[in-house]
């Protein structure tokens, strides 16, 4: 159904007036029924005299409770003791209550036991006396001496004149009635018998019966003998209070009786038509809300007050229903006059305004629910529910909080993780404890939720464990390339460590494969490099054995044999050197070496070879000395091998640049650059490996060990040898630290 909203100010004012009437009318109706409620509540007394009371009412007056009767009985002994000590301050407790017992004549143990028992009983009675004197006025008189003890100062004469029979008048009884809601006067005869000599506002029948029961049961005697039960002392009897008259005035009545009276009155009101009237008025207001919301002329739809969220509207309806007891209590307090400090007009106004607020809140809340009929439940919830609107956020934050609480890092101290779970569980238990009996249902729901959550949580842990276990078993089977990409929860630290182990295994296997490959290449290269000169030697030895050789041919063959033998010797020496270098079995003789002078020495000793190469060597060396801690022989071999490598592989008639520089930080850098005759189609990181040659076809002489030996010797001295390639430009860079340990 399409509804056209009317934005007219007239309609808006008219609509708000009707809304106000929807709250005012039921409030007036409810207030109008107040006299009827008061008339038909039943005869249960007045609330004005029920606040903080001590007795309940029967046909003769307020009934003194059994507890207060016991307090009055005990107070008689305490007051009697006070009067006797006032008469004679030298008297002791045993003199007063055990006059026939000479404790001094008893043996020490029995005497002490009797005295201790008497003291304990009197302490208990003084506690009862304190409970009574806090709520009750009293005055006790010794009828033989006229001495009195009392807790009253302002009205003492009124009580004293009544207790003194010679001064008692009718006007005093009237004055007592004006001072106290109830009072009673007890007479203790010279034989200890107790009678009620006067009372008003209290029921004496039940009180006197209970009082005599306590006296006949020997309450004081029994209490003392209970203390002496395990002592070797015969039962003793106690002196009862005598020749004393006590008046007790009850200012207020006890809370138990007040509550009983209030409950009776509450039940009287609630059993009448009040609940039905309250329900009918709420139903009427709800019907008015439906009718008004369906009339477009009232313009309710444009006001924010009638577009409250679903949760607020529902809370408003629940609040109005739950206010039943509070509103009933307010009405009872007003009708029974317990608002003594507020006049009737002000009290009635307060009641009226409270009813207007209740019915107004009910009208607004019901009006906000009405659109569910036109929109449908699903559309209404989507449009008006705060929970639905914020559910994604709540769900997301809930997951984050759950992840935070359940996050367990096995590499850290577990106390933090345990405390998080304990605090959350403690908060839930504390909330459940505030629900009293309803908390039992909360515990059941919480336990079910906890079981389901823990089952899901431990199932996830089991899946994570199975994933890690399967991954580890794969590694154990030799699959080192298998990856575990998913998060495995609490096993994630273990996953990271195992990943490092997997990577280490993978590198170790790769190194082993590389080592095996190098061993194969080593055997192949050594066989080839040894076989070539050895074959030549064998061939020329056979030729030398021929008889028809000329002297010139014989000399030529001997030269060739000498050259091949020398090459074989160099190859064997290189193999020996590289073997010692790679196994760190080289003896290093460090001393102070001028590396500039060392380079000049290498240049001088290789001058013939360098000149014969046809290469143009450009040297750039500093004039000053550069002193390093090096092994001069090994360093000489490094530069010799590098220059030999240049002579072998450099482009003929090209330039070769050799320079030495001292860098910041104490580094000394020697750089050798040349243009290669052959294409540089190898990995510069592999050229320093054993038996790797720049001439991949191996047409040139050499073992492929020169750069490997140079690299090993440099590293043994704490330096580095790097090879860089840029097109056909070959660059060897040797770096030494000027301050070597």
JSON list of C-alpha atoms in Angstrom, two decimals, residues 9 34 47 77 105 119 211 270 279 282 297 299 339 379 423 461 528 545 595 608 676 703:
[
{"chain": "A", "resi": 9, "resn": "UNK", "atom": "CA", "xyz": [2.71, 22.02, 9.70]},
{"chain": "A", "resi": 34, "resn": "UNK", "atom": "CA", "xyz": [-7.33, 5.63, 42.65]},
{"chain": "A", "resi": 47, "resn": "UNK", "atom": "CA", "xyz": [1.33, 2.34, 55.46]},
{"chain": "A", "resi": 77, "resn": "UNK", "atom": "CA", "xyz": [19.16, -9.73, 83.75]},
{"chain": "A", "resi": 105, "resn": "UNK", "atom": "CA", "xyz": [35.20, -22.35, 98.82]},
{"chain": "A", "resi": 119, "resn": "UNK", "atom": "CA", "xyz": [30.79, -14.10, 82.36]},
{"chain": "A", "resi": 211, "resn": "UNK", "atom": "CA", "xyz": [8.22, -14.96, 78.02]},
{"chain": "A", "resi": 270, "resn": "UNK", "atom": "CA", "xyz": [-2.75, -6.51, 42.94]},
{"chain": "A", "resi": 279, "resn": "UNK", "atom": "CA", "xyz": [-3.46, -4.29, 30.67]},
{"chain": "A", "resi": 282, "resn": "UNK", "atom": "CA", "xyz": [-1.90, -0.58, 27.40]},
{"chain": "A", "resi": 297, "resn": "UNK", "atom": "CA", "xyz": [-2.88, 13.01, 7.69]},
{"chain": "A", "resi": 299, "resn": "UNK", "atom": "CA", "xyz": [2.21, 13.12, 9.70]},
{"chain": "A", "resi": 339, "resn": "UNK", "atom": "CA", "xyz": [4.83, 10.11, 51.38]},
{"chain": "A", "resi": 379, "resn": "UNK", "atom": "CA", "xyz": [12.24, -5.79, 5.34]},
{"chain": "A", "resi": 423, "resn": "UNK", "atom": "CA", "xyz": [39.67, -13.43, 32.48]},
{"chain": "A", "resi": 461, "resn": "UNK", "atom": "CA", "xyz": [43.85, -27.82, 15.96]},
{"chain": "A", "resi": 528, "resn": "UNK", "atom": "CA", "xyz": [91.99, -34.82, -20.06]},
{"chain": "A", "resi": 545, "resn": "UNK", "atom": "CA", "xyz": [113.79, -44.52, -30.02]},
{"chain": "A", "resi": 595, "resn": "UNK", "atom": "CA", "xyz": [101.70, -4.49, -2.15]},
{"chain": "A", "resi": 608, "resn": "UNK", "atom": "CA", "xyz": [109.46, -11.19, -21.02]},
{"chain": "A", "resi": 676, "resn": "UNK", "atom": "CA", "xyz": [88.75, -10.95, -24.19]},
{"chain": "A", "resi": 703, "resn": "UNK", "atom": "CA", "xyz": [94.50, -26.43, -16.31]}
]
